[in-house]
Amino acid sequence: MPPHLSADRPAGRPPGHGSVDALISQTRRLKGDVDAVRRDAHSDGTDPGERWQRALYDLALHQLNDLDEHLAQLRDGPPPVPHAVAEPEPGPAVRAEPGTPPSGSLLSRVGSAEWNLLTDEASWSGELYRILGRDPAAPALTLDELPSLVFDEDRPMLTAMVTDCLVDAKPIDGEFRVVRPDGSVRTVHMMGEPVLDVEGSTASMWAVLRDVSELRRHRRTVRETRDSLQRHRQQARTEHRFAVELQEAVLPTWRGSLQVPRRGRGALDVAARHLPSGTGTFLGGDWYDALELSDGETLLGVGDLTGHGVTVTSGMAMLLGAVRGMAMTGTRPAQLLSWLNQLLDATVQPALGSALCCRYRPATRTLEWAQAGHPAPLLFRDGTGCALTSPDGVLLGATPRATYGQAEVTLEPGDLLLLHTDGLVSAKSGPRSVNRLLDLAPRFGAARTAQDCMRTLVEEFGESGREDEACVLVARVTS
């Protein structure tokens, strides 16, 4: 049905075909670009952020499709008015008229209606019958009958819009839900205005009704995925805060340098540091420890559990507690790692981990050590550095009854040991990263304390470019 024109609103000149065709071309290019980006955004549906992005892409494409069809209709002009045809004889099926818009197209989702208040007659377009699921052979519903299709909750809004239009000549612009005869529910956006007679009284009301069910479904999906993403982020922040607090509670509380043992010859000047990842968001199972044992020896160790999050940090806390407990009983490093491996294998949530466990005897300056899939200690002496030769040792949790080798080295006054987890240097750089550490030997030799050495390490490796968190421990033989 062609729209009515008010006396004070003349008809605008239709745009030229060339300008509309240009807009259509731009819209279609944009559709292609958006669809290409959407296809490239691989998602398995498990990440809330990816689900939200996918929903936004779908909504954008839906609206661009509608814009494309709007512009095409603007270019082609209003559809021809169909000739009146005799009422068809009842039959088993009704064929679609030639020129009927395809199901799901924009034109099939936009209908029009006019209600004559003088004759109480109603006129609906064929598209409106399809939108509301009504039989085209049935008479169009009057304004009094129209609310019977509408959800109970939405009827007062529809009644108020129609009343304001008829009584106060206010335009209609609102949405309501309708229940079709087959039980399906559609959301309809209605826009209309009154048609005045020569005396200024309302003679009729016309309206355009659009099925916006799919559009609302896409928007609802965007809203739901956005809410899910916000909940996921809030949960991640809460878990990260808890993991930080747990890590701070478990790792050694001393700051600066630690002297172990506190008395006697062969003491170690120890400094250690936890270095967060470049993003600061991934908190995992890296740990370090330096502990004076009851027999006068000293435990030195670093390690890492694979993964990130509260569960891994909790596992790290359990692991570190076990290391301290077994070391206090006099367990040597190789046996300690063997039992630690059995402990990880027996946990409810199996995990993999690496560890470097050292036991230092100050009376003889002897270091016993064992490793489980972990970088070897670096020894710096007289201005040069080297990696100690590693005994055999597989990752913790990899093999149920693994055995671990043990090595021993005698240290000299002024020697510096560097223990670190693999997050300190990039695994992609290979030996070059280890060489970067060994190249610090002259600076370590000039440092007066272990804390000075730690500052040098932080300057070189503590910047934001690191992919993973790391723990590093330096121990210097003072006498």
XYZ file of C-alpha atoms in Angstrom:
479
model
C 0.000 0.000 0.000
C 1.526 3.378 -0.971
C 2.143 5.687 1.979
C -0.116 8.642 2.664
C 1.273 12.166 2.423
C 0.432 14.943 4.829
C -0.421 18.325 3.369
C 2.546 19.968 5.065
C 5.039 17.280 4.027
C 5.539 17.165 0.260
C 6.944 14.103 -1.362
C 10.706 14.112 -1.744
C 12.302 13.464 -5.092
C 13.459 9.876 -5.428
C 17.225 9.473 -5.582
C 18.816 8.710 -8.897
C 19.613 5.120 -9.787
C 23.320 5.863 -9.962
C 23.630 7.107 -6.385
C 21.564 4.227 -4.987
C 23.525 1.686 -7.024
C 26.726 3.110 -5.529
C 25.317 2.677 -2.024
C 24.291 -0.885 -2.856
C 27.801 -1.658 -4.136
C 29.357 -0.222 -0.984
C 26.980 -2.223 1.207
C 27.755 -5.459 -0.603
C 31.497 -4.864 -0.422
C 31.170 -4.228 3.304
C 29.114 -7.413 3.663
C 31.843 -9.374 1.931
C 34.537 -7.856 4.124
C 32.614 -8.563 7.338
C 31.859 -12.124 6.245
C 35.545 -12.712 5.387
C 36.639 -11.485 8.806
C 33.962 -13.632 10.450
C 35.189 -16.760 8.626
C 38.800 -16.031 9.581
C 37.849 -15.700 13.265
C 38.194 -19.399 14.116
C 36.279 -20.422 17.214
C 35.465 -23.766 18.802
C 32.651 -22.195 20.840
C 34.345 -22.643 24.220
C 35.755 -19.155 24.697
C 33.155 -16.577 25.857
C 34.982 -13.737 24.105
C 34.974 -15.598 20.788
C 31.251 -16.439 21.154
C 30.461 -12.759 21.769
C 32.482 -11.697 18.708
C 30.736 -14.319 16.560
C 27.327 -13.055 17.684
C 28.280 -9.480 16.776
C 29.450 -10.581 13.329
C 26.137 -12.385 12.752
C 24.148 -9.341 13.874
C 26.161 -7.021 11.613
C 25.631 -9.317 8.604
C 21.898 -9.556 9.333
C 21.560 -5.773 9.397
C 23.703 -5.342 6.279
C 21.478 -7.840 4.451
C 18.445 -5.777 5.428
C 20.176 -2.562 4.322
C 21.019 -4.160 0.975
C 17.389 -5.114 0.386
C 16.138 -1.725 1.570
C 18.363 0.023 -0.941
C 17.357 -2.362 -3.727
C 13.689 -1.633 -3.013
C 14.458 2.090 -3.001
C 16.140 1.775 -6.391
C 13.419 -0.374 -7.959
C 10.497 1.556 -6.537
C 7.349 0.172 -4.915
C 6.202 -3.255 -6.085
C 3.342 -3.293 -8.605
C -0.133 -3.530 -7.183
C -1.445 -7.019 -7.999
C -4.588 -7.281 -10.081
C -7.666 -8.369 -8.253
C -8.332 -12.036 -8.779
C -11.325 -14.133 -8.086
C -11.288 -16.083 -4.853
C -9.651 -19.432 -5.628
C -11.517 -22.641 -5.266
C -10.574 -24.651 -2.196
C -7.855 -27.156 -2.962
C -5.278 -29.300 -1.321
C -2.580 -26.665 -1.709
C -2.240 -22.990 -2.588
C 0.479 -22.042 -5.027
C 2.449 -18.869 -4.437
C 1.597 -16.003 -6.767
C 4.266 -15.056 -9.285
C 6.464 -12.361 -7.818
C 5.871 -13.482 -4.219
C 8.937 -12.482 -2.163
C 11.004 -15.495 -1.135
C 10.569 -16.677 2.429
C 13.074 -15.019 4.761
C 13.763 -12.062 2.459
C 13.327 -8.504 3.687
C 10.168 -7.974 1.615
C 8.595 -11.073 3.118
C 9.186 -9.532 6.575
C 7.611 -6.119 5.882
C 3.859 -5.688 5.540
C 1.405 -2.806 5.630
C -2.121 -2.200 6.811
C -4.808 0.497 6.836
C -7.774 0.746 9.128
C -10.674 2.954 7.995
C -12.407 4.404 11.034
C -15.434 5.620 9.056
C -16.319 2.244 7.533
C -14.613 0.029 10.134
C -12.865 -1.761 7.296
C -9.328 -3.087 7.378
C -6.920 -3.678 4.509
C -3.780 -5.797 4.866
C -0.978 -6.517 2.403
C -0.193 -10.114 1.535
C 3.130 -9.826 3.355
C 1.346 -8.907 6.591
C -0.795 -12.029 6.334
C 2.392 -14.088 6.016
C 4.065 -12.313 8.949
C 1.099 -12.957 11.242
C 0.513 -16.464 9.879
C -3.056 -15.654 8.838
C -5.002 -17.154 5.952
C -5.032 -14.577 3.098
C -8.627 -15.561 2.381
C -9.708 -14.504 5.883
C -10.809 -10.912 6.479
C -8.234 -8.538 7.928
C -8.581 -7.922 11.638
C -9.920 -4.588 12.812
C -8.113 -2.463 15.381
C -10.400 -3.912 18.046
C -9.561 -7.472 16.968
C -5.804 -7.010 16.465
C -4.896 -7.328 20.189
C -6.240 -10.896 20.163
C -3.009 -11.925 18.382
C -0.766 -10.151 20.854
C 0.903 -11.461 24.008
C -1.060 -10.575 27.132
C 1.903 -8.612 28.513
C 2.172 -6.545 25.319
C -1.519 -5.704 24.809
C -1.574 -2.599 27.060
C 1.332 -1.107 25.103
C -0.358 -1.737 21.737
C -3.641 -0.312 23.013
C -1.898 2.803 24.316
C -0.045 3.361 21.019
C -3.235 3.025 18.944
C -5.210 5.277 21.312
C -2.539 7.999 21.227
C -2.485 7.791 17.443
C -6.247 8.031 16.966
C -6.999 10.565 19.702
C -3.877 12.751 19.817
C -2.553 12.114 16.278
C 0.742 10.769 17.661
C 2.797 8.513 15.385
C 3.102 4.844 16.307
C 6.536 3.370 16.876
C 6.805 0.262 19.030
C 7.234 -3.487 19.209
C 5.064 -6.296 20.431
C 4.960 -10.063 20.229
C 2.291 -11.988 18.360
C 1.292 -15.638 18.570
C 0.629 -17.173 15.176
C -1.985 -19.887 14.662
C 0.752 -22.550 14.563
C 1.893 -21.479 18.038
C 5.108 -19.791 16.926
C 5.924 -16.392 18.367
C 7.116 -13.460 16.271
C 8.295 -10.006 17.292
C 6.745 -7.234 15.198
C 7.862 -3.606 14.936
C 4.943 -1.319 14.057
C 5.292 2.211 12.671
C 2.266 4.244 11.595
C 0.383 7.498 11.733
C -3.179 8.799 11.431
C -4.683 9.976 8.125
C -6.732 13.148 8.591
C -9.770 14.212 6.614
C -10.335 17.743 5.323
C -11.720 18.796 8.711
C -8.637 17.599 10.534
C -10.316 14.568 12.100
C -8.777 11.120 12.052
C -10.311 9.197 9.171
C -8.033 6.186 9.140
C -4.741 4.844 10.368
C -2.020 3.238 8.313
C 0.979 1.317 9.502
C 3.997 -0.619 8.330
C 4.727 -3.767 10.322
C 8.088 -5.493 10.183
C 8.966 -8.956 11.466
C 12.092 -8.278 13.549
C 12.226 -11.692 15.214
C 15.582 -12.667 13.697
C 17.064 -9.249 14.406
C 15.986 -9.468 18.051
C 17.292 -13.024 18.240
C 20.712 -11.867 17.028
C 20.698 -8.956 19.474
C 19.655 -11.261 22.291
C 22.537 -13.587 21.408
C 24.939 -10.632 21.483
C 23.581 -9.557 24.873
C 23.763 -13.071 26.315
C 27.297 -13.696 25.044
C 28.362 -10.275 26.329
C 26.938 -11.079 29.759
C 28.651 -14.467 29.675
C 31.936 -12.787 28.760
C 31.577 -10.316 31.640
C 30.859 -13.143 34.075
C 33.848 -15.066 32.740
C 36.116 -12.042 33.152
C 34.837 -11.374 36.654
C 35.437 -15.008 37.577
C 38.925 -14.835 36.042
C 39.727 -11.701 38.064
C 38.497 -13.362 41.253
C 40.507 -16.521 40.584
C 43.598 -14.494 39.707
C 43.331 -12.515 42.939
C 42.928 -15.718 44.936
C 45.885 -17.323 43.133
C 48.067 -14.282 43.872
C 47.116 -14.361 47.542
C 47.773 -18.106 47.723
C 51.143 -17.748 46.022
C 52.172 -14.928 48.346
C 51.155 -17.024 51.338
C 53.153 -20.068 50.226
C 56.383 -18.675 48.783
C 59.119 -17.644 51.271
C 58.213 -14.442 53.054
C 61.733 -13.033 53.358
C 62.632 -10.063 51.217
C 66.052 -8.913 50.121
C 68.915 -11.288 50.947
C 68.861 -14.343 53.217
C 71.935 -15.645 55.067
C 71.921 -19.461 55.476
C 73.090 -20.869 57.732
C 73.010 -17.859 60.001
C 76.289 -18.871 61.685
C 79.393 -20.830 60.719
C 81.620 -21.140 57.681
C 80.429 -21.804 54.167
C 77.327 -19.645 54.504
C 75.228 -18.712 51.476
C 73.967 -15.230 50.622
C 70.624 -15.967 48.900
C 68.237 -13.750 46.921
C 65.144 -14.910 45.039
C 62.386 -13.344 43.023
C 59.097 -14.229 41.358
C 58.750 -12.466 37.981
C 55.214 -12.215 36.539
C 54.476 -12.725 32.863
C 54.447 -9.806 30.465
C 50.648 -9.597 30.567
C 50.435 -10.173 34.310
C 47.324 -12.325 33.807
C 48.814 -15.825 33.741
C 49.661 -17.046 37.219
C 50.774 -20.625 37.353
C 52.795 -23.030 39.448
C 56.296 -21.534 39.529
C 57.973 -21.705 42.931
C 61.294 -21.234 44.683
C 62.561 -22.035 48.147
C 65.601 -21.578 50.384
C 65.360 -23.133 53.817
C 67.824 -23.865 56.600
C 67.249 -27.484 57.663
C 67.415 -28.960 61.132
C 70.740 -30.765 60.457
C 72.460 -27.481 59.482
C 72.251 -28.077 55.748
C 70.350 -25.803 53.366
C 67.565 -26.612 50.896
C 67.626 -24.717 47.618
C 65.016 -25.374 44.969
C 62.929 -24.056 42.093
C 60.186 -25.693 40.100
C 57.129 -25.309 37.934
C 53.789 -27.047 37.495
C 52.307 -26.891 34.010
C 49.209 -24.785 33.486
C 47.754 -21.646 34.999
C 45.060 -20.689 37.453
C 43.913 -21.426 40.958
C 44.079 -25.210 40.577
C 47.708 -25.098 39.498
C 48.644 -22.616 42.216
C 46.977 -24.901 44.775
C 48.967 -27.839 43.408
C 52.150 -25.777 43.708
C 51.353 -25.091 47.352
C 50.942 -28.817 48.006
C 54.158 -29.620 46.143
C 56.210 -27.027 47.982
C 54.896 -28.239 51.333
C 55.923 -31.787 50.443
C 59.422 -30.654 49.389
C 59.965 -28.860 52.678
C 58.628 -31.738 54.739
C 60.765 -34.401 53.048
C 63.863 -32.195 53.142
C 63.433 -31.722 56.888
C 63.561 -35.507 57.364
C 66.988 -35.672 55.702
C 65.790 -37.041 52.338
C 68.461 -36.631 49.651
C 67.512 -34.792 46.416
C 67.179 -37.842 44.111
C 64.962 -39.741 46.540
C 62.972 -36.593 47.250
C 62.127 -36.164 43.538
C 61.206 -39.850 43.258
C 58.675 -39.523 46.079
C 57.480 -36.195 44.706
C 56.821 -37.925 41.383
C 54.726 -40.583 43.136
C 52.802 -37.866 44.945
C 51.897 -36.086 41.707
C 50.948 -39.373 40.068
C 48.559 -40.156 42.942
C 46.726 -36.815 42.979
C 43.094 -36.590 41.914
C 44.012 -34.167 39.134
C 47.237 -35.488 37.567
C 49.751 -32.822 36.624
C 53.171 -32.480 35.084
C 55.940 -30.490 36.674
C 59.638 -29.803 36.618
C 61.859 -29.293 39.640
C 65.434 -28.659 40.642
C 66.258 -29.733 44.181
C 69.594 -28.953 45.859
C 70.978 -29.762 49.306
C 73.966 -27.696 50.420
C 76.369 -28.806 53.163
C 78.169 -25.662 54.430
C 80.900 -27.500 56.362
C 82.369 -28.908 53.135
C 80.719 -26.478 50.680
C 79.225 -29.503 48.922
C 76.137 -29.242 46.752
C 74.068 -32.354 46.060
C 71.387 -31.875 43.432
C 68.894 -33.649 41.233
C 66.521 -32.461 38.534
C 63.209 -33.546 37.040
C 63.007 -32.223 33.480
C 64.415 -28.898 34.630
C 67.208 -26.550 33.468
C 70.486 -27.278 35.239
C 71.983 -24.807 37.740
C 74.376 -22.250 36.327
C 77.685 -21.893 38.155
C 79.606 -18.614 37.940
C 83.256 -18.620 39.055
C 86.115 -16.193 38.435
C 84.208 -14.117 35.891
C 82.933 -17.017 33.750
C 79.805 -19.167 33.830
C 78.746 -22.662 32.795
C 75.791 -24.994 33.130
C 76.385 -27.996 35.391
C 76.063 -31.429 33.810
C 72.593 -32.758 34.573
C 71.928 -36.197 36.027
C 69.048 -38.214 34.590
C 65.552 -37.077 35.470
C 62.170 -36.983 33.705
C 59.303 -34.616 34.370
C 57.373 -35.141 37.580
C 54.125 -36.971 36.905
C 55.273 -38.362 33.542
C 56.195 -41.907 34.644
C 54.765 -43.613 37.757
C 57.975 -45.275 39.033
C 60.648 -42.994 37.641
C 64.099 -42.928 39.220
C 66.305 -39.856 39.369
C 70.047 -39.457 39.239
C 72.009 -37.264 41.614
C 75.104 -35.121 41.107
C 77.546 -33.475 43.485
C 79.786 -30.462 43.149
C 82.140 -28.711 45.579
C 81.830 -24.946 45.656
C 84.461 -22.346 46.419
C 84.222 -19.010 48.214
C 82.840 -16.397 45.823
C 81.027 -18.945 43.624
C 77.548 -17.991 42.493
C 74.730 -20.453 41.746
C 71.773 -19.413 39.586
C 68.592 -21.515 39.648
C 65.647 -20.556 37.476
C 62.428 -21.867 35.959
C 62.129 -22.043 32.173
C 59.926 -18.938 31.990
C 62.958 -16.732 32.643
C 64.268 -17.245 29.111
C 62.356 -17.913 25.920
C 62.263 -21.552 24.894
C 62.179 -20.397 21.243
C 65.634 -18.831 21.561
C 67.263 -22.094 22.646
C 70.945 -21.916 23.662
C 71.078 -18.183 22.903
C 68.934 -17.438 25.955
C 71.217 -19.488 28.217
C 74.193 -17.682 26.723
C 72.557 -14.378 27.665
C 72.583 -15.557 31.264
C 76.181 -16.791 31.086
C 77.236 -13.466 29.568
C 76.288 -11.806 32.863
C 79.295 -13.443 34.561
C 81.470 -10.266 34.632
C 78.637 -8.244 36.156
C 77.959 -10.954 38.731
C 81.638 -11.013 39.579
C 81.585 -7.269 40.252
C 78.448 -7.473 42.413
C 78.912 -7.352 46.162
C 75.774 -9.244 47.252
C 73.266 -11.741 45.929
C 70.694 -8.950 45.904
C 72.928 -6.946 43.535
C 73.029 -9.961 41.224
C 69.241 -10.208 41.373
C 68.916 -6.561 40.349
C 71.093 -7.284 37.323
C 68.864 -10.215 36.372
C 65.705 -8.142 36.689
C 67.223 -5.432 34.505
C 67.986 -7.969 31.788
C 65.039 -10.365 32.041
C 62.378 -8.673 34.144
C 60.803 -6.562 31.409
C 57.270 -6.968 30.071
C 58.178 -9.002 26.968
C 58.341 -12.344 28.783
C 55.620 -14.793 27.742
C 55.410 -16.704 31.025
C 56.056 -16.123 34.686
C 59.345 -17.231 36.189
C 61.157 -17.795 39.454
C 64.863 -17.174 39.868
C 67.187 -17.799 42.834
C 70.836 -16.840 43.248
C 73.079 -18.156 46.021
C 76.588 -16.868 46.651
C 79.182 -18.612 48.814
C 80.431 -15.989 51.209
C 83.261 -17.789 53.016
